[in-house]
mmCIF file of C-alpha atoms in Angstrom:
data_model
loop_
_atom_site.group_PDB
_atom_site.id
_atom_site.type_symbol
_atom_site.label_atom_id
_atom_site.label_comp_id
_atom_site.label_asym_id
_atom_site.label_seq_id
_atom_site.Cartn_x
_atom_site.Cartn_y
_atom_site.Cartn_z
ATOM 1 C CA GLN A 1 0.000 0.000 0.000
ATOM 2 C CA VAL A 2 1.440 3.352 -1.068
ATOM 3 C CA GLN A 3 1.423 6.085 1.529
ATOM 4 C CA LEU A 4 2.063 9.766 0.848
ATOM 5 C CA THR A 5 2.773 11.944 3.859
ATOM 6 C CA GLU A 6 2.715 15.734 3.520
ATOM 7 C CA SER A 7 4.185 18.237 5.930
ATOM 8 C CA GLY A 8 5.140 21.887 6.058
ATOM 9 C CA GLY A 9 1.785 23.600 6.055
ATOM 10 C CA GLY A 10 0.840 26.311 8.502
ATOM 11 C CA LEU A 11 -0.231 29.904 9.015
ATOM 12 C CA VAL A 12 1.732 32.630 7.277
ATOM 13 C CA GLN A 13 1.219 36.301 6.499
ATOM 14 C CA ALA A 14 0.713 37.487 2.955
ATOM 15 C CA GLY A 15 4.046 37.827 1.211
ATOM 16 C CA GLY A 16 5.577 35.028 3.245
ATOM 17 C CA SER A 17 6.888 31.643 2.191
ATOM 18 C CA LEU A 18 6.316 28.010 3.034
ATOM 19 C CA ARG A 19 7.887 24.790 1.829
ATOM 20 C CA LEU A 20 5.741 21.694 1.616
ATOM 21 C CA SER A 21 7.210 18.197 1.582
ATOM 22 C CA CYS A 22 5.689 14.876 0.631
ATOM 23 C CA VAL A 23 7.371 11.567 1.384
ATOM 24 C CA ALA A 24 6.286 8.456 -0.512
ATOM 25 C CA SER A 25 6.537 4.940 0.921
ATOM 26 C CA THR A 26 7.115 3.110 -2.332
ATOM 27 C CA SER A 27 10.023 1.873 -4.394
ATOM 28 C CA GLN A 28 8.212 3.136 -7.506
ATOM 29 C CA PHE A 29 8.605 6.800 -6.578
ATOM 30 C CA HIS A 30 11.387 7.395 -9.099
ATOM 31 C CA LEU A 31 9.170 5.944 -11.853
ATOM 32 C CA SER A 32 6.176 8.112 -11.019
ATOM 33 C CA ASN A 33 5.042 11.555 -11.997
ATOM 34 C CA MET A 34 4.128 13.664 -8.982
ATOM 35 C CA ALA A 35 1.886 16.638 -8.402
ATOM 36 C CA TRP A 36 0.535 19.045 -5.839
ATOM 37 C CA TYR A 37 -3.173 19.861 -5.753
ATOM 38 C CA ARG A 38 -5.091 22.198 -3.520
ATOM 39 C CA GLN A 39 -8.669 22.516 -2.397
ATOM 40 C CA ALA A 40 -10.055 25.707 -0.941
ATOM 41 C CA PRO A 41 -13.237 25.678 1.182
ATOM 42 C CA GLY A 42 -16.293 25.157 -0.977
ATOM 43 C CA LYS A 43 -14.239 24.691 -4.139
ATOM 44 C CA GLN A 44 -13.060 21.774 -6.228
ATOM 45 C CA ARG A 45 -9.616 20.281 -5.915
ATOM 46 C CA VAL A 46 -7.320 21.741 -8.578
ATOM 47 C CA ILE A 47 -3.817 20.971 -9.699
ATOM 48 C CA VAL A 48 -1.148 23.443 -8.677
ATOM 49 C CA ALA A 49 2.040 21.948 -10.067
ATOM 50 C CA SER A 50 3.373 18.716 -11.514
ATOM 51 C CA ILE A 51 6.786 17.202 -12.098
ATOM 52 C CA SER A 52 7.955 14.340 -14.263
ATOM 53 C CA ARG A 53 9.701 11.294 -12.814
ATOM 54 C CA THR A 54 13.186 12.670 -13.511
ATOM 55 C CA GLY A 55 12.295 16.235 -12.618
ATOM 56 C CA ALA A 56 13.107 17.446 -16.118
ATOM 57 C CA ILE A 57 9.571 18.604 -16.867
ATOM 58 C CA THR A 58 7.475 20.788 -14.612
ATOM 59 C CA ASP A 59 4.169 22.530 -15.094
ATOM 60 C CA TYR A 60 2.261 25.103 -13.074
ATOM 61 C CA ALA A 61 -1.209 26.525 -12.801
ATOM 62 C CA ASP A 62 -1.331 30.114 -14.041
ATOM 63 C CA ALA A 63 -2.268 31.339 -10.569
ATOM 64 C CA VAL A 64 1.039 30.180 -9.058
ATOM 65 C CA LYS A 65 3.521 30.550 -11.907
ATOM 66 C CA VAL A 66 6.686 32.377 -10.853
ATOM 67 C CA ARG A 67 5.713 32.212 -7.170
ATOM 68 C CA PHE A 68 5.734 28.413 -6.634
ATOM 69 C CA HIS A 69 8.452 25.895 -7.474
ATOM 70 C CA ILE A 70 8.076 22.104 -7.512
ATOM 71 C CA SER A 71 11.070 19.822 -7.141
ATOM 72 C CA ARG A 72 11.877 16.263 -6.153
ATOM 73 C CA ASP A 73 14.631 14.186 -4.624
ATOM 74 C CA ASN A 74 14.319 10.610 -5.829
ATOM 75 C CA ALA A 75 16.980 9.431 -3.379
ATOM 76 C CA LYS A 76 14.707 10.564 -0.548
ATOM 77 C CA ASN A 77 11.369 9.604 -2.152
ATOM 78 C CA THR A 78 10.309 13.209 -1.593
ATOM 79 C CA VAL A 79 8.617 15.905 -3.622
ATOM 80 C CA TYR A 80 8.632 19.541 -2.539
ATOM 81 C CA LEU A 81 6.585 22.639 -3.198
ATOM 82 C CA GLN A 82 8.312 25.924 -2.447
ATOM 83 C CA MET A 83 5.689 28.646 -2.150
ATOM 84 C CA ASN A 84 6.812 32.271 -2.192
ATOM 85 C CA ASN A 85 4.962 35.584 -2.054
ATOM 86 C CA LEU A 86 1.907 33.816 -0.680
ATOM 87 C CA LYS A 87 -1.476 35.454 -1.070
ATOM 88 C CA PRO A 88 -4.707 34.986 0.918
ATOM 89 C CA GLU A 89 -6.197 33.238 -2.113
ATOM 90 C CA ASP A 90 -3.554 30.520 -1.753
ATOM 91 C CA THR A 91 -5.320 29.400 1.427
ATOM 92 C CA ALA A 92 -6.316 25.761 0.960
ATOM 93 C CA VAL A 93 -5.577 22.198 1.894
ATOM 94 C CA TYR A 94 -2.646 21.042 -0.221
ATOM 95 C CA PHE A 95 -2.457 17.428 -1.361
ATOM 96 C CA CYS A 96 0.394 15.443 -2.775
ATOM 97 C CA ALA A 97 -0.494 13.018 -5.581
ATOM 98 C CA MET A 98 1.401 10.232 -7.312
ATOM 99 C CA ALA A 99 0.876 8.780 -10.782
ATOM 100 C CA PRO A 100 2.486 5.325 -11.110
ATOM 101 C CA PRO A 101 3.804 4.382 -14.552
ATOM 102 C CA ASN A 102 1.067 4.458 -17.192
ATOM 103 C CA ASN A 103 -1.522 5.568 -14.660
ATOM 104 C CA ALA A 104 -3.337 8.715 -13.659
ATOM 105 C CA PHE A 105 -2.818 10.326 -10.262
ATOM 106 C CA THR A 106 -3.954 7.391 -8.196
ATOM 107 C CA TYR A 107 -2.439 7.869 -4.772
ATOM 108 C CA TRP A 108 -3.102 10.822 -2.500
ATOM 109 C CA GLY A 109 -1.788 12.138 0.767
ATOM 110 C CA GLN A 110 -3.985 13.251 3.639
ATOM 111 C CA GLY A 111 -3.389 16.934 2.938
ATOM 112 C CA THR A 112 -1.753 19.771 4.796
ATOM 113 C CA GLN A 113 -3.463 23.071 5.603
ATOM 114 C CA VAL A 114 -1.980 26.317 4.333
ATOM 115 C CA THR A 115 -3.532 29.514 5.628
ATOM 116 C CA VAL A 116 -2.405 32.921 4.425
ATOM 117 C CA SER A 117 -3.546 35.933 6.401
ATOM 118 C CA SER A 118 -3.871 39.391 4.892
#
């Protein structure tokens, strides 16, 4: 059973930074595309950023381009989301997701709360 464990969320003032981490308990991590999603209260879960298995390809939602940076360390089975210049509208629960080879994003973490105060 694959487990994804996020950490790093919290309360921060607008303009501040946070770094989220997600550790995967699987030997297939280095073969899997990874992503961060977020879900704000009363809204659907949306993708924020994704990264290919080698880290060579990344993609971002327009709302976070330039401010957020996704990276991974395959030796540590960990994917990161560096969030800079945070805005109140970034407030949400952030989820880590894993797409095993030839699959969609199948595995999810439990989420970590990010709250940005104005």
